[in-house]
Short mmCIF file of C-alpha atoms in Angstrom, two decimals:
data_model
loop_
_atom_site.label_atom_id
_atom_site.label_comp_id
_atom_site.label_asym_id
_atom_site.label_seq_id
_atom_site.Cartn_x
_atom_site.Cartn_y
_atom_site.Cartn_z
CA MET A 270 16.06 13.23 -60.74
CA ASN A 271 17.32 13.55 -57.22
CA ALA A 272 16.11 13.16 -53.65
CA GLU A 273 14.44 16.58 -53.81
CA ASN A 274 12.18 15.45 -56.62
CA THR A 275 8.62 13.99 -55.82
CA ALA A 276 6.95 11.61 -58.31
CA VAL A 277 3.36 10.41 -57.98
CA VAL A 278 2.44 7.12 -59.77
CA THR A 279 -1.12 6.02 -59.86
CA GLY A 280 -2.09 2.37 -59.91
CA ALA A 281 1.45 1.57 -58.62
CA ALA A 282 0.56 -1.40 -56.24
CA THR A 283 1.26 -3.93 -58.90
CA GLY A 284 2.40 -4.48 -62.45
CA ILE A 285 3.50 -1.74 -64.67
CA GLY A 286 2.79 0.90 -62.08
CA ARG A 287 4.92 -0.92 -59.55
CA ALA A 288 7.86 -1.09 -61.98
CA ILE A 289 7.43 2.66 -62.78
CA ALA A 290 7.58 3.47 -59.12
CA GLU A 291 10.55 1.23 -58.49
CA ARG A 292 12.39 2.90 -61.48
CA LEU A 293 11.57 6.55 -60.59
CA ALA A 294 12.76 5.69 -57.04
CA ALA A 295 16.04 4.26 -58.35
CA ASP A 296 16.47 7.40 -60.39
CA GLY A 297 16.40 9.29 -57.01
CA ALA A 298 12.83 10.58 -56.65
CA HIS A 299 10.76 10.14 -53.45
CA VAL A 300 7.75 8.21 -54.86
CA VAL A 301 4.19 8.50 -53.79
CA VAL A 302 2.51 5.02 -54.53
CA ALA A 303 -1.09 5.88 -55.12
CA ASP A 304 -3.64 3.16 -55.68
CA ILE A 305 -7.14 1.98 -54.55
CA ALA A 306 -5.35 -1.35 -53.64
CA ASP A 307 -2.67 -1.80 -50.95
CA GLY A 308 0.68 -0.43 -52.29
CA SER A 309 2.66 -1.31 -49.16
CA GLU A 310 4.50 -3.99 -50.85
CA THR A 311 5.76 -1.67 -53.64
CA VAL A 312 6.88 0.83 -50.92
CA ALA A 313 8.69 -2.08 -49.07
CA ARG A 314 10.42 -3.13 -52.36
CA ILE A 315 11.63 0.45 -52.95
CA GLU A 316 12.86 0.92 -49.45
CA GLU A 317 14.73 -2.32 -49.45
CA ALA A 318 16.43 -1.10 -52.60
CA GLY A 319 17.55 2.05 -50.75
CA GLY A 320 14.86 4.22 -52.24
CA SER A 321 12.24 6.66 -50.68
CA ALA A 322 8.46 5.97 -51.04
CA GLU A 323 5.08 6.36 -49.23
CA PHE A 324 1.67 4.76 -49.90
CA ARG A 325 -1.45 6.79 -50.12
CA GLU A 326 -4.76 5.02 -50.82
CA ALA A 327 -6.36 6.94 -53.73
CA ASP A 328 -9.31 6.33 -56.07
CA VAL A 329 -8.63 8.17 -59.37
CA THR A 330 -12.25 8.32 -60.09
CA ASP A 331 -13.01 10.27 -57.00
CA GLU A 332 -12.36 14.02 -57.30
CA ASP A 333 -12.24 14.76 -53.59
CA ALA A 334 -9.54 11.79 -53.32
CA MET A 335 -7.54 13.49 -55.97
CA ARG A 336 -7.81 16.91 -54.51
CA SER A 337 -6.55 15.34 -51.21
CA LEU A 338 -3.87 13.27 -52.77
CA PHE A 339 -2.09 16.44 -54.36
CA ALA A 340 -2.65 18.84 -51.49
CA ARG A 341 0.50 20.05 -49.91
CA LEU A 342 2.73 18.13 -52.30
CA ASP A 343 5.62 19.86 -54.14
CA LEU A 344 5.28 17.81 -57.20
CA ASP A 345 7.87 17.16 -60.04
CA VAL A 346 6.44 14.19 -61.86
CA LEU A 347 2.97 12.52 -62.27
CA VAL A 348 2.62 9.31 -63.89
CA ASN A 349 -1.19 8.53 -64.89
CA ASN A 350 -0.87 4.72 -64.87
CA ALA A 351 -4.05 3.58 -63.09
CA ALA A 352 -6.30 1.70 -65.44
CA TYR A 353 -9.19 -0.79 -65.71
CA TYR A 354 -7.94 -3.66 -67.63
CA ALA A 355 -7.38 -6.90 -65.75
CA PRO A 356 -11.14 -7.91 -65.96
CA LEU A 357 -11.14 -7.34 -69.64
CA VAL A 358 -8.40 -9.63 -70.52
CA THR A 359 -10.60 -12.72 -70.35
CA ASP A 360 -13.91 -11.17 -71.24
CA LYS A 361 -13.44 -10.11 -74.79
CA LYS A 362 -16.65 -9.23 -76.62
CA ARG A 363 -17.98 -7.25 -79.66
CA PHE A 364 -18.96 -3.64 -78.82
CA ASP A 365 -22.64 -4.36 -79.17
CA GLU A 366 -22.37 -6.79 -76.18
CA ILE A 367 -20.70 -4.05 -73.98
CA SER A 368 -23.24 -2.78 -71.49
CA ALA A 369 -23.48 1.01 -70.74
CA GLU A 370 -22.32 0.22 -67.23
CA GLU A 371 -19.16 -1.63 -68.53
CA TRP A 372 -18.33 1.40 -70.81
CA ASP A 373 -18.77 3.86 -67.95
CA THR A 374 -16.58 1.72 -65.50
CA VAL A 375 -13.79 1.60 -67.95
CA LEU A 376 -13.97 5.20 -69.05
CA ALA A 377 -14.25 6.41 -65.55
CA VAL A 378 -10.95 4.96 -64.49
CA ASN A 379 -8.84 5.15 -67.64
CA ALA A 380 -10.00 8.52 -69.02
CA LYS A 381 -11.72 10.36 -66.20
CA GLY A 382 -9.00 9.17 -63.82
CA THR A 383 -6.32 10.58 -65.95
CA PHE A 384 -8.20 13.95 -66.26
CA LEU A 385 -8.87 14.26 -62.42
CA ALA A 386 -5.33 13.38 -61.33
CA SER A 387 -3.84 15.78 -63.92
CA LYS A 388 -6.25 18.52 -62.90
CA HIS A 389 -5.43 18.47 -59.25
CA ALA A 390 -1.74 17.88 -59.84
CA LEU A 391 -1.33 20.97 -61.68
CA ASP A 392 -1.26 23.24 -58.76
CA ALA A 393 1.23 21.03 -57.03
CA PHE A 394 3.88 21.66 -59.70
CA ASP A 395 5.82 24.42 -58.06
CA ASP A 396 8.44 24.99 -60.81
CA GLY A 397 7.42 23.09 -63.96
CA GLY A 398 7.51 19.23 -64.19
CA SER A 399 6.32 16.30 -66.28
CA ILE A 400 3.12 14.36 -66.67
CA VAL A 401 3.42 11.00 -68.29
CA ASN A 402 0.16 9.42 -69.42
CA ILE A 403 0.04 5.62 -70.06
CA SER A 404 -1.89 5.11 -73.25
CA SER A 405 -1.78 1.91 -75.28
CA SER A 406 -0.61 0.70 -78.64
CA VAL A 407 -4.19 -0.71 -79.18
CA VAL A 408 -5.18 2.90 -80.07
CA THR A 409 -3.35 2.60 -83.32
CA MET A 410 -4.21 -1.00 -84.02
CA GLY A 411 -8.07 -1.24 -83.58
CA VAL A 412 -7.66 -4.44 -81.40
CA PRO A 413 -10.99 -6.15 -81.24
CA GLY A 414 -12.87 -7.40 -78.05
CA PHE A 415 -12.71 -4.49 -75.80
CA LEU A 416 -13.83 -1.27 -77.55
CA HIS A 417 -14.32 0.55 -74.25
CA TYR A 418 -10.67 0.04 -73.31
CA VAL A 419 -9.37 1.08 -76.78
CA ALA A 420 -11.66 4.28 -76.66
CA SER A 421 -10.49 5.06 -73.04
CA LYS A 422 -6.77 4.89 -74.12
CA GLY A 423 -7.48 6.85 -77.26
CA ALA A 424 -8.98 9.50 -74.89
CA VAL A 425 -5.74 9.42 -72.84
CA LEU A 426 -3.73 10.09 -76.00
CA ALA A 427 -5.98 12.98 -77.05
CA MET A 428 -5.80 14.45 -73.65
CA THR A 429 -1.98 14.25 -73.61
CA ARG A 430 -1.79 16.48 -76.59
CA ALA A 431 -4.40 18.86 -75.49
CA MET A 432 -2.96 19.19 -72.03
CA ALA A 433 0.54 19.76 -73.54
CA ALA A 434 -0.70 22.72 -75.53
CA GLU A 435 -2.37 24.29 -72.35
CA VAL A 436 0.33 24.00 -69.91
CA GLY A 437 3.64 24.55 -71.61
CA ASP A 438 3.72 28.18 -70.55
CA ILE A 439 4.02 27.19 -66.88
CA GLY A 440 6.85 24.68 -67.75
CA VAL A 441 4.78 21.48 -67.38
CA ARG A 442 5.52 18.88 -70.21
CA VAL A 443 2.85 16.14 -70.97
CA ASN A 444 3.80 13.03 -72.99
CA ALA A 445 2.44 9.63 -73.25
CA VAL A 446 3.74 6.09 -73.46
CA MET A 447 1.79 3.48 -75.56
CA PRO A 448 2.86 0.02 -74.34
CA GLY A 449 2.18 -3.06 -76.39
CA PHE A 450 1.06 -6.32 -74.75
CA THR A 451 3.09 -6.32 -71.30
CA TRP A 452 3.53 -9.45 -69.34
CA SER A 453 2.25 -8.40 -65.96
CA GLU A 454 -0.16 -9.81 -63.26
CA ALA A 455 -3.05 -8.58 -65.30
CA SER A 456 -2.14 -9.76 -68.79
CA GLN A 457 -0.96 -13.11 -67.56
CA GLN A 458 -4.70 -14.13 -67.40
CA ALA A 459 -4.76 -14.27 -71.17
CA GLY A 460 -2.45 -17.27 -71.06
CA ASP A 461 0.92 -18.35 -72.81
CA GLU A 462 -0.65 -19.09 -76.09
CA TYR A 463 -2.09 -15.48 -76.44
CA LEU A 464 1.36 -14.04 -75.53
CA GLU A 465 3.03 -16.24 -78.15
CA ASP A 466 0.63 -15.01 -80.80
CA TYR A 467 1.47 -11.40 -79.93
CA VAL A 468 5.25 -12.02 -79.99
CA ASP A 469 4.97 -13.81 -83.37
CA ASN A 470 3.47 -10.63 -84.86
CA GLN A 471 6.14 -8.28 -83.49
CA ASP A 472 9.28 -7.26 -85.31
CA LEU A 473 11.27 -8.08 -82.11
CA ASP A 474 11.17 -11.55 -80.78
CA ARG A 475 10.82 -10.62 -77.17
CA VAL A 476 8.38 -10.14 -74.42
CA VAL A 477 7.63 -6.78 -73.12
CA GLU A 478 8.08 -6.67 -69.34
CA PRO A 479 6.78 -3.97 -66.89
CA GLU A 480 10.47 -2.74 -66.53
CA ASP A 481 10.63 -1.92 -70.24
CA ILE A 482 7.80 0.47 -69.97
CA ALA A 483 9.27 1.87 -66.75
CA GLY A 484 12.49 2.77 -68.61
CA VAL A 485 10.49 4.72 -71.19
CA VAL A 486 8.60 6.54 -68.43
CA SER A 487 11.93 7.42 -66.78
CA PHE A 488 13.22 9.00 -69.97
CA LEU A 489 10.07 11.25 -70.37
CA ALA A 490 9.96 12.07 -66.67
CA GLY A 491 13.59 13.16 -66.70
CA PRO A 492 15.61 15.88 -68.11
CA ASP A 493 16.81 14.04 -71.14
CA SER A 494 13.37 14.65 -72.74
CA GLY A 495 13.32 18.37 -71.69
CA VAL A 496 12.39 19.46 -75.19
CA MET A 497 9.54 16.93 -75.60
CA THR A 498 5.88 17.68 -74.96
CA GLY A 499 2.72 16.47 -76.53
CA GLN A 500 4.43 13.36 -77.89
CA ALA A 501 3.69 9.63 -77.63
CA ILE A 502 6.25 6.92 -77.65
CA ASN A 503 5.20 3.57 -78.99
CA ALA A 504 6.71 0.79 -76.99
CA ASP A 505 5.40 -2.58 -78.54
CA PRO A 506 8.45 -4.16 -80.24
CA GLY A 507 7.46 -3.28 -83.67
CA LEU A 508 3.80 -4.69 -83.45
CA SER A 509 2.57 -1.36 -84.80
CA TYR A 510 4.23 1.92 -86.20
CA TYR A 511 3.27 5.26 -84.94
#
């Protein structure tokens, strides 16, 4: 990527989203930090490192907001990272204890948000481009305790394949990253013991950091993955095979 490329990263105020925004900026793109929370710190970090970025407040569940976000943008990369996750880390429950309202909240952000952002980004791709969706390795593992989250990330994976089949003819590639348990502001609420248990079950004895996921996104967003579409890359140090 270069200074003429524009990348939108949703949910980029903190965590994995921030790391992705910083990495794409380091790759040379102008990054639009899109989040319902204040993303000014992410922008400041990018600019301090010599990159180019701007913050736009945006709710991925609001279609008008998504329409406005992508209006008048000449887009090259969209990363659908925004997710409802942090409140679920310490509130695990069996699926029969999940309320309809809780289900709707999670699916609205994780699945509907990915759909709406992709829908309105499509017209902003002037000459092809790349959509990278953030799914999760929980889709392949059936992790208990938050069925609504697992279902939402399964929907993201399914949409990745269906989108890829529909937009390849206009030069837009659509791929997904499936992170394992990543040590970020949100996941740290689970505690050190939970992290240690996860690492013990991985083939690689290491913690996944947001920057690790950002590296995979950088690959899928850039020219080195130019022949890839409809694919998902599992990034969970061997916790599952996909």
